[in-house]
Amino acid sequence: MKRVVITGMGVISPIGNNIDTFWNNLKNGVCGIDFIKSIPTENLPVKIAAEVKDFNPADFGIDSSTVRRTDLFAQYALAAANQAMEDSKLKIENPERLGVYIGTGVGGIKTFVKETEKVITEGVQWVSPLFVPMMIANMAGGNVAIAHNAQGPCLPVVTACATGTNAIGEAYRAIQYGYADAIIAGGAEAAIEPVTIGGFANSKALTKNEDPKNASIPFDKNRNGFVLGEGAGVVILEEYEHAVKRNAKIYAEITGYGHTCDAHHLTAPKPDGSCASRAMKTALAEAGYNDNDLLYVNAHGTSTPLNDKSETLAIKLAVGEEQARKAYISSNKSMFGHMLGAAGAVELVATALTIDNGIVPPTIGLTEADPDCDLNYVPGKAVKADITIALSNSLGFGGHNASLTIRKLKIEKSK
């Protein structure tokens, strides 16, 4: 099978809308969670979120016509994809060999809300003819494919909070088996709306902590729910020999992918972590993980009581108690909340930067350890570590579990 590497990355996030800003804030533990400013919050049960700041589509080459006919989630995807393509300097001679795998958990909810209000207040005849193509979940991928003339495999994934990781994993498989030379892969989400906040809050998933800086505290004994985030993460996956021939910068090599289902509950993870651990084991085994590796785990780490405990158990099951205690583990969600369908993609970007730079970002807000979460979660401050293999986890509603492994790679001269 073909080898697959990351040659470009782009991000739109609550802590930065480009890779340099994102990475500097991530490694320095900057919190992107604050009081919601994009919508009125007077009647909302939760008034904090991790919003994208200072987003201007024109800054990323998105023209006003495209803005008018796309939902915000698709604009985030386009912005991240345009960054990633520019970063990679990728030129594909045959557009049939370039694919797009960009998913979303919720899709065009802002468009859905706006057009539904029209039906109620003005009548169905005033619904926009662009309602459907702006709302449906595949349109982030569709718009990116149009923008970059990507005529190869295009598969938008929808697996709730595991979406971004599954999208990148499935793109990895497609290149492995020779269906494309490169794929623009990731996830996007823009779901900060009263209806989504109400839904998540009423299902007791969101924290009601009113202090933004201490709201998302993964693995802490006082955690009580996640913080809703938004944004997009996109990576350019490329067949290794194709990348080497054009002297591309390689951030890391994707070396393994696993995914399973808990088949347990609509929203809660399986308490013993057994199914999530199988996804991790599969990804690690494919990557050739062994006890001599120094492992970093970018945890799903949502700051919910059930997730953080079961994920800790899953990590122990996947690598054994002794190796789990040697590993570095952190949750990026402590800084930028839970981006739902974009989470796994943005966290894979963070994981690639972690292994490329040899710096493990912290889990901020973790001050009182939960006895059930007893591993090294890098609390408070980043640490330097010569990581040899990294595992990025995403665990979604519906029991979806997805894990990716990456390794650092030095470019070898082609024969």
Tab-separated table of C-alpha atoms in Angstrom:
chain	number	residue	atom	x	y	z
A	1	MET	CA	0.000	0.000	0.000
A	2	LYS	CA	1.025	3.612	-0.594
A	3	ARG	CA	2.504	5.752	2.160
A	4	VAL	CA	0.622	8.957	3.036
A	5	VAL	CA	2.062	12.228	4.340
A	6	ILE	CA	0.773	15.650	5.385
A	7	THR	CA	2.153	18.401	3.148
A	8	GLY	CA	-0.140	21.334	3.941
A	9	MET	CA	-2.404	22.545	6.738
A	10	GLY	CA	-4.973	25.266	7.333
A	11	VAL	CA	-7.105	26.251	10.294
A	12	ILE	CA	-9.906	28.570	11.337
A	13	SER	CA	-10.307	28.453	15.104
A	14	PRO	CA	-11.154	30.340	18.299
A	15	ILE	CA	-7.408	30.744	18.961
A	16	GLY	CA	-6.236	31.743	15.495
A	17	ASN	CA	-7.140	31.803	11.828
A	18	ASN	CA	-3.768	30.726	10.492
A	19	ILE	CA	-1.284	28.030	11.446
A	20	ASP	CA	1.315	30.292	13.084
A	21	THR	CA	-1.153	32.122	15.329
A	22	PHE	CA	-2.984	28.901	16.149
A	23	TRP	CA	0.210	27.082	17.136
A	24	ASN	CA	1.640	29.965	19.187
A	25	ASN	CA	-1.585	30.267	21.172
A	26	LEU	CA	-1.932	26.501	21.554
A	27	LYS	CA	1.552	25.921	22.944
A	28	ASN	CA	1.236	28.975	25.216
A	29	GLY	CA	-2.066	27.836	26.677
A	30	VAL	CA	-4.184	30.741	25.435
A	31	CYS	CA	-7.906	30.279	26.079
A	32	GLY	CA	-10.248	31.108	23.199
A	33	ILE	CA	-13.451	30.678	25.215
A	34	ASP	CA	-15.456	33.800	26.046
A	35	PHE	CA	-18.955	35.219	26.317
A	36	ILE	CA	-20.946	34.747	23.109
A	37	LYS	CA	-20.984	37.828	20.896
A	38	SER	CA	-22.447	36.589	17.594
A	39	ILE	CA	-26.029	36.036	18.841
A	40	PRO	CA	-28.219	37.435	21.653
A	41	THR	CA	-27.856	35.390	24.837
A	42	GLU	CA	-30.469	36.920	27.155
A	43	ASN	CA	-32.738	33.876	27.009
A	44	LEU	CA	-30.071	31.209	26.625
A	45	PRO	CA	-29.189	28.717	29.379
A	46	VAL	CA	-25.519	28.980	28.372
A	47	LYS	CA	-23.842	32.267	27.494
A	48	ILE	CA	-20.275	31.202	26.716
A	49	ALA	CA	-18.718	29.485	23.717
A	50	ALA	CA	-15.479	29.292	21.739
A	51	GLU	CA	-16.220	31.546	18.773
A	52	VAL	CA	-14.012	32.229	15.763
A	53	LYS	CA	-12.792	35.828	15.951
A	54	ASP	CA	-12.141	38.417	13.228
A	55	PHE	CA	-13.095	36.115	10.364
A	56	ASN	CA	-13.171	37.898	7.006
A	57	PRO	CA	-13.755	35.557	4.036
A	58	ALA	CA	-11.969	37.960	1.673
A	59	ASP	CA	-8.737	37.428	3.628
A	60	PHE	CA	-8.769	33.834	2.376
A	61	GLY	CA	-9.626	34.483	-1.254
A	62	ILE	CA	-13.369	33.926	-0.883
A	63	ASP	CA	-15.297	36.430	-3.020
A	64	SER	CA	-18.574	38.125	-2.072
A	65	SER	CA	-20.596	36.016	-4.516
A	66	THR	CA	-19.417	32.810	-2.836
A	67	VAL	CA	-20.180	34.254	0.588
A	68	ARG	CA	-23.781	34.999	-0.441
A	69	ARG	CA	-24.395	31.405	-1.518
A	70	THR	CA	-22.615	29.504	1.251
A	71	ASP	CA	-23.335	28.865	4.904
A	72	LEU	CA	-20.685	29.922	7.393
A	73	PHE	CA	-19.516	26.334	7.964
A	74	ALA	CA	-18.655	26.060	4.257
A	75	GLN	CA	-16.852	29.422	4.349
A	76	TYR	CA	-14.728	28.153	7.233
A	77	ALA	CA	-13.939	25.017	5.221
A	78	LEU	CA	-12.992	27.032	2.135
A	79	ALA	CA	-10.762	29.332	4.181
A	80	ALA	CA	-8.935	26.429	5.833
A	81	ALA	CA	-8.638	24.534	2.536
A	82	ASN	CA	-7.270	27.567	0.696
A	83	GLN	CA	-4.652	28.005	3.431
A	84	ALA	CA	-3.709	24.340	3.276
A	85	MET	CA	-3.356	24.324	-0.509
A	86	GLU	CA	-1.213	27.454	-0.416
A	87	ASP	CA	0.905	25.928	2.351
A	88	SER	CA	1.439	22.714	0.406
A	89	LYS	CA	2.178	24.414	-2.938
A	90	LEU	CA	0.441	21.383	-4.438
A	91	LYS	CA	-0.119	21.279	-8.191
A	92	ILE	CA	-1.978	18.249	-9.553
A	93	GLU	CA	-1.715	17.895	-13.326
A	94	ASN	CA	-4.655	15.508	-13.527
A	95	PRO	CA	-7.637	16.851	-11.509
A	96	GLU	CA	-9.071	13.320	-11.394
A	97	ARG	CA	-6.231	12.443	-8.988
A	98	LEU	CA	-7.134	15.180	-6.465
A	99	GLY	CA	-9.940	14.457	-3.990
A	100	VAL	CA	-11.838	16.183	-1.180
A	101	TYR	CA	-12.942	14.543	2.082
A	102	ILE	CA	-14.372	17.332	4.260
A	103	GLY	CA	-17.169	16.548	6.710
A	104	THR	CA	-19.367	18.306	9.243
A	105	GLY	CA	-21.431	17.214	12.193
A	106	VAL	CA	-24.315	19.677	11.895
A	107	GLY	CA	-23.968	21.312	8.474
A	108	GLY	CA	-25.672	24.575	7.503
A	109	ILE	CA	-27.640	25.137	10.695
A	110	LYS	CA	-27.442	28.934	10.359
A	111	THR	CA	-29.089	28.741	6.951
A	112	PHE	CA	-31.657	26.265	8.284
A	113	VAL	CA	-32.618	28.611	11.131
A	114	LYS	CA	-32.810	31.678	8.885
A	115	GLU	CA	-34.993	30.038	6.239
A	116	THR	CA	-37.246	28.357	8.802
A	117	GLU	CA	-37.918	31.776	10.343
A	118	LYS	CA	-38.975	32.984	6.883
A	119	VAL	CA	-41.505	30.166	6.594
A	120	ILE	CA	-43.015	31.105	9.951
A	121	THR	CA	-43.063	34.892	9.499
A	122	GLU	CA	-43.360	35.438	5.728
A	123	GLY	CA	-44.476	32.232	4.082
A	124	VAL	CA	-42.897	29.343	2.212
A	125	GLN	CA	-42.724	31.313	-1.048
A	126	TRP	CA	-39.915	33.415	0.427
A	127	VAL	CA	-37.578	30.500	1.140
A	128	SER	CA	-34.309	31.014	-0.740
A	129	PRO	CA	-33.738	28.837	-3.813
A	130	LEU	CA	-30.241	28.370	-2.378
A	131	PHE	CA	-31.608	26.961	0.899
A	132	VAL	CA	-30.850	23.323	0.123
A	133	PRO	CA	-27.347	23.731	-1.375
A	134	MET	CA	-26.394	26.041	1.489
A	135	MET	CA	-27.766	23.782	4.219
A	136	ILE	CA	-26.821	20.223	3.255
A	137	ALA	CA	-23.784	18.698	4.928
A	138	ASN	CA	-21.831	17.771	1.784
A	139	MET	CA	-21.495	21.370	0.606
A	140	ALA	CA	-18.280	22.174	2.468
A	141	GLY	CA	-16.612	19.430	0.457
A	142	GLY	CA	-18.496	20.359	-2.696
A	143	ASN	CA	-17.459	24.002	-2.565
A	144	VAL	CA	-13.833	23.124	-1.863
A	145	ALA	CA	-13.827	20.706	-4.804
A	146	ILE	CA	-15.200	23.428	-7.092
A	147	ALA	CA	-12.654	25.965	-5.832
A	148	HIS	CA	-9.699	23.648	-6.503
A	149	ASN	CA	-11.031	21.668	-9.494
A	150	ALA	CA	-10.760	18.447	-7.498
A	151	GLN	CA	-12.455	15.855	-9.684
A	152	GLY	CA	-11.267	12.773	-7.811
A	153	PRO	CA	-12.950	10.947	-4.909
A	154	CYS	CA	-15.119	13.281	-2.823
A	155	LEU	CA	-16.621	11.828	0.346
A	156	PRO	CA	-18.051	14.127	3.041
A	157	VAL	CA	-18.252	12.201	6.333
A	158	VAL	CA	-20.888	12.789	9.037
A	159	THR	CA	-20.106	10.977	12.289
A	160	ALA	CA	-20.896	13.700	14.833
A	161	CYS	CA	-17.836	14.585	16.920
A	162	ALA	CA	-15.701	11.941	15.161
A	163	THR	CA	-16.314	13.483	11.720
A	164	GLY	CA	-12.986	15.246	11.188
A	165	THR	CA	-10.932	12.234	12.215
A	166	ASN	CA	-13.022	9.846	10.114
A	167	ALA	CA	-12.786	12.153	7.082
A	168	ILE	CA	-8.995	12.278	7.294
A	169	GLY	CA	-8.807	8.551	8.014
A	170	GLU	CA	-10.936	7.643	5.013
A	171	ALA	CA	-8.879	9.989	2.821
A	172	TYR	CA	-5.746	8.246	4.088
A	173	ARG	CA	-7.209	4.889	3.059
A	174	ALA	CA	-8.136	6.198	-0.413
A	175	ILE	CA	-4.551	7.323	-1.072
A	176	GLN	CA	-3.142	4.131	0.453
A	177	TYR	CA	-5.083	2.081	-2.076
A	178	GLY	CA	-4.161	4.318	-4.994
A	179	TYR	CA	-7.467	6.073	-5.672
A	180	ALA	CA	-5.876	9.546	-5.510
A	181	ASP	CA	-2.477	11.233	-5.402
A	182	ALA	CA	-3.667	13.857	-2.927
A	183	ILE	CA	-6.811	14.653	-0.943
A	184	ILE	CA	-7.939	17.859	0.768
A	185	ALA	CA	-9.294	16.462	4.044
A	186	GLY	CA	-10.813	17.755	7.254
A	187	GLY	CA	-13.928	19.052	8.972
A	188	ALA	CA	-15.867	22.283	9.465
A	189	GLU	CA	-18.550	23.527	11.845
A	190	ALA	CA	-20.443	26.747	12.595
A	191	ALA	CA	-23.212	25.710	14.962
A	192	ILE	CA	-23.354	28.424	17.611
A	193	GLU	CA	-27.104	29.096	17.423
A	194	PRO	CA	-29.851	29.251	20.069
A	195	VAL	CA	-31.374	25.972	18.848
A	196	THR	CA	-28.104	24.024	19.116
A	197	ILE	CA	-27.190	25.598	22.446
A	198	GLY	CA	-30.652	24.738	23.733
A	199	GLY	CA	-30.427	21.181	22.463
A	200	PHE	CA	-27.003	20.464	23.893
A	201	ALA	CA	-27.769	22.255	27.176
A	202	ASN	CA	-31.076	20.448	27.677
A	203	SER	CA	-29.367	17.115	27.115
A	204	LYS	CA	-26.974	18.150	29.904
A	205	ALA	CA	-23.936	18.040	27.626
A	206	LEU	CA	-22.868	21.700	27.978
A	207	THR	CA	-21.216	23.206	31.018
A	208	LYS	CA	-23.182	25.916	32.782
A	209	ASN	CA	-20.033	27.325	34.337
A	210	GLU	CA	-20.211	31.114	33.914
A	211	ASP	CA	-16.442	31.679	34.043
A	212	PRO	CA	-15.101	31.310	30.472
A	213	LYS	CA	-11.545	30.662	31.578
A	214	ASN	CA	-12.543	27.738	33.792
A	215	ALA	CA	-15.407	26.314	31.779
A	216	SER	CA	-13.601	23.661	29.725
A	217	ILE	CA	-11.414	21.754	32.184
A	218	PRO	CA	-10.846	18.236	30.820
A	219	PHE	CA	-9.854	15.547	33.331
A	220	ASP	CA	-10.401	17.887	36.296
A	221	LYS	CA	-12.643	16.557	39.075
A	222	ASN	CA	-14.837	19.687	38.805
A	223	ARG	CA	-15.601	19.341	35.084
A	224	ASN	CA	-19.311	19.302	34.271
A	225	GLY	CA	-19.767	19.612	30.510
A	226	PHE	CA	-18.231	20.784	27.261
A	227	VAL	CA	-18.035	24.249	25.699
A	228	LEU	CA	-19.418	24.615	22.172
A	229	GLY	CA	-16.814	25.723	19.625
A	230	GLU	CA	-16.635	26.420	15.899
A	231	GLY	CA	-14.089	26.487	13.081
A	232	ALA	CA	-12.422	24.268	10.515
A	233	GLY	CA	-9.272	22.233	10.088
A	234	VAL	CA	-7.932	20.973	6.762
A	235	VAL	CA	-4.847	18.951	5.862
A	236	ILE	CA	-3.411	18.067	2.490
A	237	LEU	CA	-2.757	14.339	2.410
A	238	GLU	CA	-0.396	13.265	-0.326
A	239	GLU	CA	1.116	10.034	-1.555
A	240	TYR	CA	4.685	9.920	-0.226
A	241	GLU	CA	6.571	9.470	-3.508
A	242	HIS	CA	4.477	12.188	-5.142
A	243	ALA	CA	5.423	14.567	-2.326
A	244	VAL	CA	9.112	13.673	-2.406
A	245	LYS	CA	9.368	14.142	-6.171
A	246	ARG	CA	8.230	17.735	-5.860
A	247	ASN	CA	10.367	18.410	-2.752
A	248	ALA	CA	7.328	19.173	-0.635
A	249	LYS	CA	7.582	20.060	3.036
A	250	ILE	CA	6.339	17.075	5.026
A	251	TYR	CA	4.898	17.746	8.477
A	252	ALA	CA	4.329	14.110	9.391
A	253	GLU	CA	3.325	10.723	8.025
A	254	ILE	CA	-0.118	9.257	8.672
A	255	THR	CA	0.681	5.738	9.826
A	256	GLY	CA	-2.529	4.241	11.185
A	257	TYR	CA	-6.308	4.579	11.404
A	258	GLY	CA	-8.944	2.770	13.401
A	259	HIS	CA	-12.653	3.275	13.977
A	260	THR	CA	-15.331	1.391	15.905
A	261	CYS	CA	-18.782	1.914	17.395
A	262	ASP	CA	-19.748	1.530	21.040
A	263	ALA	CA	-23.264	0.349	20.047
A	264	HIS	CA	-24.230	1.434	23.539
A	265	HIS	CA	-26.102	4.767	23.852
A	266	LEU	CA	-27.218	7.787	21.814
A	267	THR	CA	-24.918	10.241	23.597
A	268	ALA	CA	-22.986	8.519	26.386
A	269	PRO	CA	-19.749	6.603	25.769
A	270	LYS	CA	-19.462	2.957	26.783
A	271	PRO	CA	-18.224	3.300	30.375
A	272	ASP	CA	-15.429	0.718	30.221
A	273	GLY	CA	-13.797	2.296	27.156
A	274	SER	CA	-13.456	-1.089	25.467
A	275	CYS	CA	-14.709	-0.116	22.019
A	276	ALA	CA	-12.809	3.171	21.930
A	277	SER	CA	-9.676	1.267	22.909
A	278	ARG	CA	-10.070	-1.039	19.889
A	279	ALA	CA	-10.014	1.975	17.557
A	280	MET	CA	-6.819	3.143	19.260
A	281	LYS	CA	-5.257	-0.328	19.174
A	282	THR	CA	-5.994	-0.687	15.468
A	283	ALA	CA	-4.408	2.672	14.640
A	284	LEU	CA	-1.365	2.004	16.829
A	285	ALA	CA	-0.835	-1.534	15.516
A	286	GLU	CA	-0.938	-0.333	11.909
A	287	ALA	CA	1.659	2.286	12.828
A	288	GLY	CA	4.008	-0.301	14.315
A	289	TYR	CA	3.735	1.095	17.844
A	290	ASN	CA	5.983	-0.595	20.421
A	291	ASP	CA	7.128	-0.054	23.982
A	292	ASN	CA	10.200	1.889	22.823
A	293	ASP	CA	8.015	4.630	21.345
A	294	LEU	CA	7.374	7.850	23.239
A	295	LEU	CA	3.637	8.310	22.795
A	296	TYR	CA	1.599	11.512	22.713
A	297	VAL	CA	-2.198	11.254	22.829
A	298	ASN	CA	-4.270	14.203	21.647
A	299	ALA	CA	-7.296	13.203	23.683
A	300	HIS	CA	-10.912	13.786	22.761
A	301	GLY	CA	-11.021	15.254	26.276
A	302	THR	CA	-14.397	16.996	26.217
A	303	SER	CA	-14.551	18.002	29.910
A	304	THR	CA	-17.667	15.890	30.455
A	305	PRO	CA	-17.690	13.534	33.443
A	306	LEU	CA	-18.352	10.398	31.394
A	307	ASN	CA	-16.040	11.000	28.412
A	308	ASP	CA	-12.848	11.847	30.266
A	309	LYS	CA	-13.137	8.860	32.596
A	310	SER	CA	-13.949	6.350	29.841
A	311	GLU	CA	-11.241	7.744	27.535
A	312	THR	CA	-8.675	7.346	30.298
A	313	LEU	CA	-9.712	3.703	30.656
A	314	ALA	CA	-9.573	3.256	26.875
A	315	ILE	CA	-6.007	4.577	26.658
A	316	LYS	CA	-4.933	2.174	29.398
A	317	LEU	CA	-6.601	-0.738	27.606
A	318	ALA	CA	-5.015	0.240	24.298
A	319	VAL	CA	-1.379	0.435	25.414
A	320	GLY	CA	-1.339	-1.095	28.880
A	321	GLU	CA	-1.196	0.629	32.255
A	322	GLU	CA	2.591	1.044	32.307
A	323	GLN	CA	2.851	2.612	28.838
A	324	ALA	CA	-0.208	4.786	29.471
A	325	ARG	CA	1.547	6.320	32.470
A	326	LYS	CA	4.630	7.096	30.372
A	327	ALA	CA	2.609	8.805	27.638
A	328	TYR	CA	1.977	12.507	27.303
A	329	ILE	CA	-1.737	13.284	26.987
A	330	SER	CA	-3.505	16.623	26.539
A	331	SER	CA	-6.844	18.067	25.473
A	332	ASN	CA	-6.868	20.979	23.037
A	333	LYS	CA	-10.544	21.499	23.903
A	334	SER	CA	-9.418	23.141	27.124
A	335	MET	CA	-8.427	26.093	24.898
A	336	PHE	CA	-10.843	26.091	21.967
A	337	GLY	CA	-13.843	24.114	23.158
A	338	HIS	CA	-15.576	21.364	21.234
A	339	MET	CA	-15.879	22.077	17.502
A	340	LEU	CA	-18.070	19.022	16.898
A	341	GLY	CA	-17.466	17.877	13.288
A	342	ALA	CA	-14.380	20.079	12.983
A	343	ALA	CA	-12.822	18.930	16.258
A	344	GLY	CA	-10.893	15.909	15.010
A	345	ALA	CA	-9.506	17.770	12.007
A	346	VAL	CA	-8.301	20.788	14.000
A	347	GLU	CA	-6.838	18.430	16.602
A	348	LEU	CA	-5.026	16.442	13.908
A	349	VAL	CA	-3.460	19.736	12.767
A	350	ALA	CA	-2.440	20.352	16.379
A	351	THR	CA	-1.052	16.813	16.665
A	352	ALA	CA	1.043	17.219	13.516
A	353	LEU	CA	2.442	20.497	14.860
A	354	THR	CA	3.155	18.814	18.196
A	355	ILE	CA	5.211	16.048	16.629
A	356	ASP	CA	6.857	18.403	14.108
A	357	ASN	CA	7.978	20.866	16.806
A	358	GLY	CA	8.636	18.499	19.710
A	359	ILE	CA	6.385	20.518	22.030
A	360	VAL	CA	3.316	19.069	23.760
A	361	PRO	CA	0.540	21.665	24.303
A	362	PRO	CA	-0.976	21.756	27.771
A	363	THR	CA	-4.390	20.960	29.173
A	364	ILE	CA	-5.253	24.320	30.707
A	365	GLY	CA	-7.658	24.666	33.630
A	366	LEU	CA	-6.674	21.282	35.049
A	367	THR	CA	-5.947	22.099	38.700
A	368	GLU	CA	-7.656	19.362	40.732
A	369	ALA	CA	-7.006	15.879	39.459
A	370	ASP	CA	-9.899	13.459	39.219
A	371	PRO	CA	-8.904	10.154	40.884
A	372	ASP	CA	-10.463	8.368	37.878
A	373	CYS	CA	-8.290	10.404	35.480
A	374	ASP	CA	-4.837	9.588	36.750
A	375	LEU	CA	-2.508	9.904	33.730
A	376	ASN	CA	-0.135	12.664	32.604
A	377	TYR	CA	-2.428	15.241	31.007
A	378	VAL	CA	0.294	17.954	30.811
A	379	PRO	CA	-1.564	20.360	33.098
A	380	GLY	CA	-1.149	24.106	32.723
A	381	LYS	CA	2.048	24.444	30.721
A	382	ALA	CA	3.500	22.947	27.542
A	383	VAL	CA	6.474	20.609	27.743
A	384	LYS	CA	9.248	19.704	25.316
A	385	ALA	CA	9.302	16.041	24.351
A	386	ASP	CA	10.840	14.054	21.512
A	387	ILE	CA	7.591	12.317	20.590
A	388	THR	CA	8.050	9.389	18.201
A	389	ILE	CA	4.378	8.560	17.635
A	390	ALA	CA	1.174	10.498	18.221
A	391	LEU	CA	-2.404	9.314	18.516
A	392	SER	CA	-5.360	11.649	17.905
A	393	ASN	CA	-8.739	10.490	19.260
A	394	SER	CA	-12.308	11.518	18.462
A	395	LEU	CA	-15.349	10.002	20.152
A	396	GLY	CA	-18.786	11.048	18.875
A	397	PHE	CA	-22.467	10.882	19.751
A	398	GLY	CA	-23.914	7.626	18.482
A	399	GLY	CA	-20.861	5.773	19.795
A	400	HIS	CA	-18.527	6.643	16.917
A	401	ASN	CA	-14.849	6.176	17.838
A	402	ALA	CA	-11.999	7.197	15.526
A	403	SER	CA	-8.236	7.327	16.008
A	404	LEU	CA	-5.336	8.354	13.776
A	405	THR	CA	-1.621	7.827	14.330
A	406	ILE	CA	1.165	9.936	12.879
A	407	ARG	CA	4.946	9.793	12.961
A	408	LYS	CA	7.609	12.358	12.188
A	409	LEU	CA	9.309	11.766	8.848
A	410	LYS	CA	12.512	12.946	7.255
A	411	ILE	CA	12.281	13.340	3.485
A	412	GLU	CA	14.370	10.766	1.695
A	413	LYS	CA	15.818	11.431	-1.715
A	414	SER	CA	13.877	9.607	-4.400
A	415	LYS	CA	15.756	6.869	-6.211
